[in-house]
Tab-separated table of C-alpha atoms and ligand atoms in Angstrom:
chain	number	residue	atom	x	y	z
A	251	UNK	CA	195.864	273.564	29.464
A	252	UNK	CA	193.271	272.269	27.572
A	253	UNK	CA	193.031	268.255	27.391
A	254	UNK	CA	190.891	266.726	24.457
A	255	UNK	CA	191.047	262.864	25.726
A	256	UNK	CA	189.511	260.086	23.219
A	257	UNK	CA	188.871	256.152	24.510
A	258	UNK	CA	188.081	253.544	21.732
A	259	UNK	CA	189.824	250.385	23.617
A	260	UNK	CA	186.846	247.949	23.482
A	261	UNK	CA	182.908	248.936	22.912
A	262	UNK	CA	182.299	252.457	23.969
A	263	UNK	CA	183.705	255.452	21.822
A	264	UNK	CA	184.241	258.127	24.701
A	265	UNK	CA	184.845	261.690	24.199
A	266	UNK	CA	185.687	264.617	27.066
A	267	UNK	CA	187.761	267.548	27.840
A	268	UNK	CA	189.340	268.270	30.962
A	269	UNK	CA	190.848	272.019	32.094
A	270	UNK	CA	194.620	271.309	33.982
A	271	UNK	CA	195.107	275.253	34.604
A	272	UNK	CA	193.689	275.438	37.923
A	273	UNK	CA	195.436	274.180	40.998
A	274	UNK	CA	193.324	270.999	41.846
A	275	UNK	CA	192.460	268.070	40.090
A	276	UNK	CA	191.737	268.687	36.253
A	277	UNK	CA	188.043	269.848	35.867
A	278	UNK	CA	185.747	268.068	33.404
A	279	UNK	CA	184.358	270.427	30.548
A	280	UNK	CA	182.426	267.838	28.746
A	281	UNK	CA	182.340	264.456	27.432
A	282	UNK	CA	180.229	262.286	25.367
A	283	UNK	CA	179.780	258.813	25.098
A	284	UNK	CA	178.423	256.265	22.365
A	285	UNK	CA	177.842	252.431	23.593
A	286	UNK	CA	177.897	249.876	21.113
A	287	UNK	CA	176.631	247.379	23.412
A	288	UNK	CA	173.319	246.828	21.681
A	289	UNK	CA	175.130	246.888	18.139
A	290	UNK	CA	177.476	243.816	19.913
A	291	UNK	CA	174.285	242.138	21.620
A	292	UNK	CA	172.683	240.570	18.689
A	293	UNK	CA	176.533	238.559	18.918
A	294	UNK	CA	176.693	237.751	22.692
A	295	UNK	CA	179.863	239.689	22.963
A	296	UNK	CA	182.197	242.299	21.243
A	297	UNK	CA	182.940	241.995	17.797
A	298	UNK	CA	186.366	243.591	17.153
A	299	UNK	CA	185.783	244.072	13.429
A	300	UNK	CA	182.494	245.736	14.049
A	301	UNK	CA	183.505	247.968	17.159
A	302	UNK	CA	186.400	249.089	15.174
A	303	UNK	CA	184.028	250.275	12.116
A	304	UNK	CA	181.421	252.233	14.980
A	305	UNK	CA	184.120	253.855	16.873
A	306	UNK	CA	185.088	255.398	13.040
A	307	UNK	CA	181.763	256.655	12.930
A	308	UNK	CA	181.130	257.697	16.051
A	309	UNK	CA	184.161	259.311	17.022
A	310	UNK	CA	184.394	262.852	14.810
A	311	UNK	CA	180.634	263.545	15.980
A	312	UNK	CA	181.078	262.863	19.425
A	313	UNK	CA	184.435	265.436	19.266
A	314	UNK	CA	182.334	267.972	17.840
A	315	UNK	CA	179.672	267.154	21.242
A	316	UNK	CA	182.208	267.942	23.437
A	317	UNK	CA	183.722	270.912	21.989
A	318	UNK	CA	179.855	272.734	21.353
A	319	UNK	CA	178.924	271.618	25.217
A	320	UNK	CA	182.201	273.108	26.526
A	321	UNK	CA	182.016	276.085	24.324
A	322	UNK	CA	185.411	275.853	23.063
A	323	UNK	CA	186.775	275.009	19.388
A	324	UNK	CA	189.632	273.131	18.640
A	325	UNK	CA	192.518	275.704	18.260
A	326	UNK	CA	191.723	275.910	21.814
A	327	UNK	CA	193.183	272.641	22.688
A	328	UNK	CA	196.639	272.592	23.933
A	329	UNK	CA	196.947	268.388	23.608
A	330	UNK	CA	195.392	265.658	22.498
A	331	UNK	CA	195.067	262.140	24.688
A	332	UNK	CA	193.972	258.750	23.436
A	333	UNK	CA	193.854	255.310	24.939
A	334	UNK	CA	197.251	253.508	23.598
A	335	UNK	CA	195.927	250.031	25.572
A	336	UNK	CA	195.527	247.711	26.584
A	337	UNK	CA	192.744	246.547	24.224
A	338	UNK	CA	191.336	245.691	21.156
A	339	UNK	CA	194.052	246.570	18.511
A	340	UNK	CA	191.641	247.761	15.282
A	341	UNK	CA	189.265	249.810	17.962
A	342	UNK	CA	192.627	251.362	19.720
A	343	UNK	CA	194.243	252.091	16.098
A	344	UNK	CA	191.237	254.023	15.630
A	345	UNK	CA	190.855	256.378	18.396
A	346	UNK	CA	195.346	256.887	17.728
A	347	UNK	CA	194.724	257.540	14.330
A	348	UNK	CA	192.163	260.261	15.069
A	349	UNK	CA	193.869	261.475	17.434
A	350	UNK	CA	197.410	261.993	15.968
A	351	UNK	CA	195.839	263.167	12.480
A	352	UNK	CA	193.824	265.849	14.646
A	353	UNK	CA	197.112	266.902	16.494
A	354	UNK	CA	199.110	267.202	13.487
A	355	UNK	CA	196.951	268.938	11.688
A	356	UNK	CA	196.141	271.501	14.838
A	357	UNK	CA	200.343	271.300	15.447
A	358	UNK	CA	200.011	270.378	19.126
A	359	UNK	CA	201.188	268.099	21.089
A	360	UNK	CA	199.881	264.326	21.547
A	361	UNK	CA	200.187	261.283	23.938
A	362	UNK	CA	199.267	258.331	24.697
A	363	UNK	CA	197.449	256.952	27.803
A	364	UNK	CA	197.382	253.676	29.603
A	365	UNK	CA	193.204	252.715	29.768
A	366	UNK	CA	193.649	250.857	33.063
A	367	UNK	CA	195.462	254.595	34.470
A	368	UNK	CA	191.997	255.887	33.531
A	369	UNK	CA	190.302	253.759	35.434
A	370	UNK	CA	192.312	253.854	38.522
A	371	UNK	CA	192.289	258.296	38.382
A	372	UNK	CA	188.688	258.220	37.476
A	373	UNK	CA	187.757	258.523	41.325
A	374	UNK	CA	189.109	261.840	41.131
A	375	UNK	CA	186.213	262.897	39.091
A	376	UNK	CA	183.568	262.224	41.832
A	377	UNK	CA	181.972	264.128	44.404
A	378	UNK	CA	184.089	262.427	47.161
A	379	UNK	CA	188.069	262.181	45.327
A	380	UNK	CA	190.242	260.261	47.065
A	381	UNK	CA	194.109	261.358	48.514
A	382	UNK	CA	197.593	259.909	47.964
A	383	UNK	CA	198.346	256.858	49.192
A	384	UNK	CA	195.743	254.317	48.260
A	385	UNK	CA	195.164	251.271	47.648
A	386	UNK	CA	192.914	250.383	44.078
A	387	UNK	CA	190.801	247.262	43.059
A	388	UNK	CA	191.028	247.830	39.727
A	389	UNK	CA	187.604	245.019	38.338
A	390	UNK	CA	187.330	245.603	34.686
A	391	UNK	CA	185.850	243.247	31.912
A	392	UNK	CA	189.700	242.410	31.714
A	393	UNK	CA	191.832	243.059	34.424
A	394	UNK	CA	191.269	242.374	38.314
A	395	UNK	CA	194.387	243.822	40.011
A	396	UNK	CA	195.047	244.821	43.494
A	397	UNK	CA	197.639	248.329	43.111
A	398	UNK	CA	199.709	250.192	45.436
A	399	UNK	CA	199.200	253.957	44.410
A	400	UNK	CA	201.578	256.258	45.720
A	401	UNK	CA	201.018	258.842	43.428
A	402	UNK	CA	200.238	259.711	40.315
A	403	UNK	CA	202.246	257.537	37.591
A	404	UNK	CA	203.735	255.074	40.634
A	405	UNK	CA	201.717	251.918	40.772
A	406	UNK	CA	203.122	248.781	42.308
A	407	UNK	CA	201.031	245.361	42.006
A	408	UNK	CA	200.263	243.586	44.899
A	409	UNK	CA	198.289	240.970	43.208
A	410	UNK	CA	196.208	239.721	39.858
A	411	UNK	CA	194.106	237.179	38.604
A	412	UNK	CA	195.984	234.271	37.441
A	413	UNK	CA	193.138	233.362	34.749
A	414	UNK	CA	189.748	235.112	34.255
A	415	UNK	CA	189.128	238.517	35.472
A	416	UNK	CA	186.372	239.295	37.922
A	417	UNK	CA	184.084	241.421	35.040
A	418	UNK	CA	184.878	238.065	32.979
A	419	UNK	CA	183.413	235.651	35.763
A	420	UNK	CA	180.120	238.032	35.963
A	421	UNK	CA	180.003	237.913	32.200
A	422	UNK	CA	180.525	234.323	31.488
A	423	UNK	CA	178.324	232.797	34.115
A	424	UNK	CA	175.582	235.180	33.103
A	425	UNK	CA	176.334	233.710	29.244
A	426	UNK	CA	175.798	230.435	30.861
A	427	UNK	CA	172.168	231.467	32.407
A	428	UNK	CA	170.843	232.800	29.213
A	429	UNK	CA	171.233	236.526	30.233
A	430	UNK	CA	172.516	238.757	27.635
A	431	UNK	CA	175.731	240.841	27.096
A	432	UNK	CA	176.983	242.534	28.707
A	433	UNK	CA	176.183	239.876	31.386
A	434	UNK	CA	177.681	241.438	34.767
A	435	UNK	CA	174.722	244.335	34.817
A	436	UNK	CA	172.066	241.803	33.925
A	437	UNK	CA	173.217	238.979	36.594
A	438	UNK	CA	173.381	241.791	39.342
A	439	UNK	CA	169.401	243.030	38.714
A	440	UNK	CA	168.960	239.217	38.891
A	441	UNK	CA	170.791	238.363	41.982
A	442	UNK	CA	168.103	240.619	43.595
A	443	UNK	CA	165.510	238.620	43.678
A	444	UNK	CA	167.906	235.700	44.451
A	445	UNK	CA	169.158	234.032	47.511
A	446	UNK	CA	172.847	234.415	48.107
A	447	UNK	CA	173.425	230.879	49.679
A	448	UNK	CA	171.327	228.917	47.661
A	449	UNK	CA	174.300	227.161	45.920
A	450	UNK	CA	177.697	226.866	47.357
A	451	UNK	CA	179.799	227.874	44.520
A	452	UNK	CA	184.039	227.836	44.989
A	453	UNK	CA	185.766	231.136	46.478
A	454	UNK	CA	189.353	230.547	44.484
A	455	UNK	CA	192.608	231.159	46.262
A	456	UNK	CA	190.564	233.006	49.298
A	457	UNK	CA	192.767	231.792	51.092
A	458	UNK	CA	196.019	231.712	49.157
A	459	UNK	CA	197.845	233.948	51.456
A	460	UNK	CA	198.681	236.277	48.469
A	461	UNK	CA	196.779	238.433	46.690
A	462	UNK	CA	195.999	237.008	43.780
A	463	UNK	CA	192.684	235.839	42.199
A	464	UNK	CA	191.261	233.348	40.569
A	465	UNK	CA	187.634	232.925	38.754
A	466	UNK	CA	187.723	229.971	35.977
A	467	UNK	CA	186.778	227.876	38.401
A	468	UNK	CA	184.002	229.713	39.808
A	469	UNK	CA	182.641	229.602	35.698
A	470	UNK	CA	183.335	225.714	35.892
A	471	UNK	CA	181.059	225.311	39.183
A	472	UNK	CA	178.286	228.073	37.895
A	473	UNK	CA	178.186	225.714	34.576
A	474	UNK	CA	178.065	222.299	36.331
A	475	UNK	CA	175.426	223.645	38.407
A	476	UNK	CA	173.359	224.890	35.940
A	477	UNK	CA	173.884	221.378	33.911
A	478	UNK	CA	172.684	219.812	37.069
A	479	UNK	CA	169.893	221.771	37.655
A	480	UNK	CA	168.686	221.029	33.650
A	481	UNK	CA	165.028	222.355	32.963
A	482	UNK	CA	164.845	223.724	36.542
A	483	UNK	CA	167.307	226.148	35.558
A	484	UNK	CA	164.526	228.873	34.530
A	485	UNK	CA	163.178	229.481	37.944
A	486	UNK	CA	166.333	228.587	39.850
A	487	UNK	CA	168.308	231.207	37.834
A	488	UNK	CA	168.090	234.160	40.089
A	489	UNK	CA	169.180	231.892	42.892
A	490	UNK	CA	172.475	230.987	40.860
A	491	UNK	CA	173.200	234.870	40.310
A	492	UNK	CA	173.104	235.876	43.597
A	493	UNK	CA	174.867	232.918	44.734
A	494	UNK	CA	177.490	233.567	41.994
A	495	UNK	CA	177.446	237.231	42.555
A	496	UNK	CA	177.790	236.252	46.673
A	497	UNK	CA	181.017	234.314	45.408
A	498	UNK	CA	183.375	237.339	43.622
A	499	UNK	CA	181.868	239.720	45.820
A	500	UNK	CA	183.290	237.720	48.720
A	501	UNK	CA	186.135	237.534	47.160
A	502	UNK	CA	187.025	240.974	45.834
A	503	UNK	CA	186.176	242.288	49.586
A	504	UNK	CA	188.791	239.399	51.511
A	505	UNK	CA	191.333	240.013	49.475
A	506	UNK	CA	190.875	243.603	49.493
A	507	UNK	CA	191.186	244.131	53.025
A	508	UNK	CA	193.761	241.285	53.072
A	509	UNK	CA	195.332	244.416	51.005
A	510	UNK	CA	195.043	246.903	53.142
A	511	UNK	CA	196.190	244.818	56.029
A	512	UNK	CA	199.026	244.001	54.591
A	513	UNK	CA	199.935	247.897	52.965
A	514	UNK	CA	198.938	249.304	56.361
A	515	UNK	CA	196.938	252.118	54.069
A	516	UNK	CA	193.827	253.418	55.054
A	517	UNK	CA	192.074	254.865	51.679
A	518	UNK	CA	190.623	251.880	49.373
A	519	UNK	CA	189.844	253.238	45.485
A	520	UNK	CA	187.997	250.690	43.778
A	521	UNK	CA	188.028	251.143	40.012
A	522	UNK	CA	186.651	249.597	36.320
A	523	UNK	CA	182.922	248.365	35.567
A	524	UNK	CA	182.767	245.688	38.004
A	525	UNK	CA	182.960	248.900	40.358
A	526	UNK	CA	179.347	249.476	39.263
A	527	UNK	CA	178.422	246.479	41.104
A	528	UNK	CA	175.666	247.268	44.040
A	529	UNK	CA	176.631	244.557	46.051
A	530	UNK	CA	180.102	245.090	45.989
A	531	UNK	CA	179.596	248.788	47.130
A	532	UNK	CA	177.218	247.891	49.794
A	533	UNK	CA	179.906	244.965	50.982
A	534	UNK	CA	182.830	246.741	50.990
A	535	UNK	CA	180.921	249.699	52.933
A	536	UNK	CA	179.939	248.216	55.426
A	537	UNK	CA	183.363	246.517	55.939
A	538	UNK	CA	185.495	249.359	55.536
A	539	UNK	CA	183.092	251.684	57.891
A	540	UNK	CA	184.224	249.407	60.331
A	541	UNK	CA	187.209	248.727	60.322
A	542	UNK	CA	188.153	252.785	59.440
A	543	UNK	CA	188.865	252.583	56.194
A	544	UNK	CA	187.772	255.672	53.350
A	545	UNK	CA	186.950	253.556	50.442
A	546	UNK	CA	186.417	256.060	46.935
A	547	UNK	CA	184.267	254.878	43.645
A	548	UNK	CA	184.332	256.923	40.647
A	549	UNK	CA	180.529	258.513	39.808
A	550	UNK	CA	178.623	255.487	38.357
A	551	UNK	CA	178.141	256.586	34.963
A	552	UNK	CA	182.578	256.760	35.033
A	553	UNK	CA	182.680	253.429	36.320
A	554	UNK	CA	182.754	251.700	32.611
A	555	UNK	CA	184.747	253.173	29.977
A	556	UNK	CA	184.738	256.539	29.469
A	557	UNK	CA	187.057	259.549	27.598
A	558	UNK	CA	186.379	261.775	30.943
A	559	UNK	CA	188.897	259.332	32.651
A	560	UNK	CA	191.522	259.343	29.742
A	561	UNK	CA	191.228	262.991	29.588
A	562	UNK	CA	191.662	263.235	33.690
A	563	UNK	CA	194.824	261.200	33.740
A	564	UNK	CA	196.546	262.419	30.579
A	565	UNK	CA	195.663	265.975	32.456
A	566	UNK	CA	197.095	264.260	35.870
A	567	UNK	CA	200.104	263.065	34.340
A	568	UNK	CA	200.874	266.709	32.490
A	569	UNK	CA	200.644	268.244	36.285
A	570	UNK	CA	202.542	266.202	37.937
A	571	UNK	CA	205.331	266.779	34.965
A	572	UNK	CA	205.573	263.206	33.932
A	573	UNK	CA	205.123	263.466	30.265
A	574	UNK	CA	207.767	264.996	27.592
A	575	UNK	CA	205.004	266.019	25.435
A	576	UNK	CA	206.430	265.847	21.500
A	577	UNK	CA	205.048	266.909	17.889
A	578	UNK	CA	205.761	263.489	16.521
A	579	UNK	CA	203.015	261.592	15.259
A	580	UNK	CA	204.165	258.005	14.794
A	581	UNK	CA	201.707	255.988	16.741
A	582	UNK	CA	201.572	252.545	17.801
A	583	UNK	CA	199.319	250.981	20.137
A	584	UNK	CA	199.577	248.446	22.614
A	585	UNK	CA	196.808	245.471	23.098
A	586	UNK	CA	198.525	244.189	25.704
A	587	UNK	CA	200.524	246.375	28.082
A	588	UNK	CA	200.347	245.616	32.066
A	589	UNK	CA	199.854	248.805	34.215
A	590	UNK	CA	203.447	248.476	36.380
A	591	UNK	CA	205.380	249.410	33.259
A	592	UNK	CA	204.408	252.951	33.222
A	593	UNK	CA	206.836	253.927	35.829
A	594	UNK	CA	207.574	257.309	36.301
A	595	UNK	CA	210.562	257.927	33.409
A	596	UNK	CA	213.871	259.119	35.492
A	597	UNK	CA	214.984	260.500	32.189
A	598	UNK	CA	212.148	263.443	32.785
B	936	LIG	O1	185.871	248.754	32.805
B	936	LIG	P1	184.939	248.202	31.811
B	936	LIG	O2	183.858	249.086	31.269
B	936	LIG	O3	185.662	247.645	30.553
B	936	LIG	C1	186.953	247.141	30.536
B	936	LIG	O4	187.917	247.934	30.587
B	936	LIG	O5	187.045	245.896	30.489
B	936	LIG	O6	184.282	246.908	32.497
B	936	LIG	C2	183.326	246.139	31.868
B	936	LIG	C3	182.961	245.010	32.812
B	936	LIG	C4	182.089	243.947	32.148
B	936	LIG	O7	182.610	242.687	32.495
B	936	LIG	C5	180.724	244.200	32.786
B	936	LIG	O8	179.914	243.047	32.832
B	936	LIG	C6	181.129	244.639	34.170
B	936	LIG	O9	182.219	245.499	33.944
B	936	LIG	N1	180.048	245.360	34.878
B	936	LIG	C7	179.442	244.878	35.979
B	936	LIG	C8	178.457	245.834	36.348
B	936	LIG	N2	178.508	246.860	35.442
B	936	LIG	C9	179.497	246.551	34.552
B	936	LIG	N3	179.637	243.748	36.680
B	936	LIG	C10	178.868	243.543	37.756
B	936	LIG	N4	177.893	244.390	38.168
B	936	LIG	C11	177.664	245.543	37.495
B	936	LIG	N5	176.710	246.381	37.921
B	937	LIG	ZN1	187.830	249.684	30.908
């Protein structure tokens, strides 16, 4: 089967299709990708309004992208997949919309798919793709979750953030050091010319004994610092992004392993944008090399959001005969939807 998958939860309109009819993982045709992020820069963060207005203009071009690159026209597809949330509800309407009107009027099939899913199968798009059972770090903009993956569709949470997510704590403290948006990118190329242990900033909850997260406090510290260094700030900054950097990284890897301690699993899949982070990779490397642990990261480029992962997991999801696929074209969306609730349906 042909999968035409469409993402247009927050500030990238994504675009791919993925081939199901082989016995593997779904192969990637082609996908395409618009960022807003310079269209939201001039704001210091997303504008839902004005993402919602690009993703309607960016979205019918970058179908037609992937459908010349993979040589294929749309009769061709067998179903259409779109991000149903979590996310922004005018840029999620969007990419439903397009994608329901385009199913109806090609009569196939159409479904909705859960953006964080995405994320977490992405992995199985790299070079190196990961087996059942793993444990994920999913570290979006949004979301920092610790999963138990069984398989695909069965995801138990182990543990969450209580307040800000990790991608959040990158992004806010880099708001507060005058880097712009997105800030987690921008604070990481700072943090290397930095020194790690410059400040001591807070490591929330390290040691909770669960596995849950915390980072509002870490933003609290990063500000009061940067109050208290005043016009110093300037060429003290790259000190305070490595030593905030030092601080989620630290934490992300603990409670990680703390994880896969506790799950006995072997195979660590770490997921989302924050996955893009070098020091994180290099960390958790070196950490899980020793203590004989495979850790998986999607390709870099299919860390942030993508359609290649929507695609991949609404093609996962068809494989593995979880989805009752239907010619009804009601949509709704969902802003806010947490992960666990797309259990496998025992209906099916
Ligand atoms: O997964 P994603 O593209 O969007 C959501 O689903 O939220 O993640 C975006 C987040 C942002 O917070 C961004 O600052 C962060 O990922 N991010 C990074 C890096 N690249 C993206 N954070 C730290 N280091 C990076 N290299
Ligand atoms: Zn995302």
């Amino acid at each position: 089967m042909i999968v035409l998958g469409i993402e247009s939860s927050c500030d990238e309109t994504g675009v791919a299709l993925v081939d199901t009819s082989g016995a593997g993982v779904p192969v990637l045709l082609s996908h395409a990708l618009h960022s807003q992020i310079e269209m939201h820069q001039a704001y210091g963060g997303v504008v839902p309004e004005l993402a919602s207005r690009d993703h309607i203009r960016r979205v019918l071009p970058l179908i037609a992208e992937v459908m010349s690159q993979a040589n294929c026209t749309l009769p061709q597809v067998d179903v259409v997949a779109y991000t149903r949330g979590p996310g922004l509800a005018g840029a999620l309407l969007v990419g439903a919309g397009v994608a329901c009107s385009l199913a109806a009027s090609l009569a196939k099939p159409v479904m909705g798919v859960h953006h964080l899913e995405g994320h977490l199968l992405s992995p199985f798009l790299s070079a190196d793709p990961p087996e059942f059972p793993f444990v994920a770090l999913l570290v979006s903009g949004g979301h920092t979750q610790l999963m138990w993956v069984d398989r695909v569709g069965s995801y138990e949470l182990l543990g969450e953030s209580i307040d800000d997510a990790a991608g959040e704590a990158f992004d806010k403290s880099a708001k507060l050091m005058g880097l712009p948006y997105p800030g987690g990118p921008h604070l990481a190329k700072l943090a290397e010319q930095g020194d790690p242990a410059a400040f001591k900033l807070p490591r929330p909850l390290l040691h909770s004994g669960d596995l849950d997260f915390s980072f509002s406090g870490l933003k609290t510290a990063v500000l009061t610092q940067a109050k208290k260094l005043g016009d110093d700030l300037e060429a003290r900054k790259a000190d305070l992004a490595a030593s905030t950097q030092a601080a989620i990284v630290e934490v992300l890897l603990k409670k990680s392993m703390s994880a896969m301690a506790q799950t006995g699993l072997k195979r660590l899949v770490v997921a989302g944008g924050v996955g893009a982070n070098a020091e994180l990779r290099r960390q958790l490397n070196a950490v899980c090399r020793q203590r004989g642990i495979r850790v998986h990261y999607p390709e870099l480029h299919l860390c942030t959001d993508n359609g290649a992962m929507i695609a991949l997991a609404a093609g996962m999801r068809l494989q593995a005969g979880l989805e009752n696929l239907q010619m009804t074209y009601t949509f709704d969306v969902k802003p806010r939807w947490p992960l666990a609730e797309i259990i496998p349906n025992p209906g099916l």
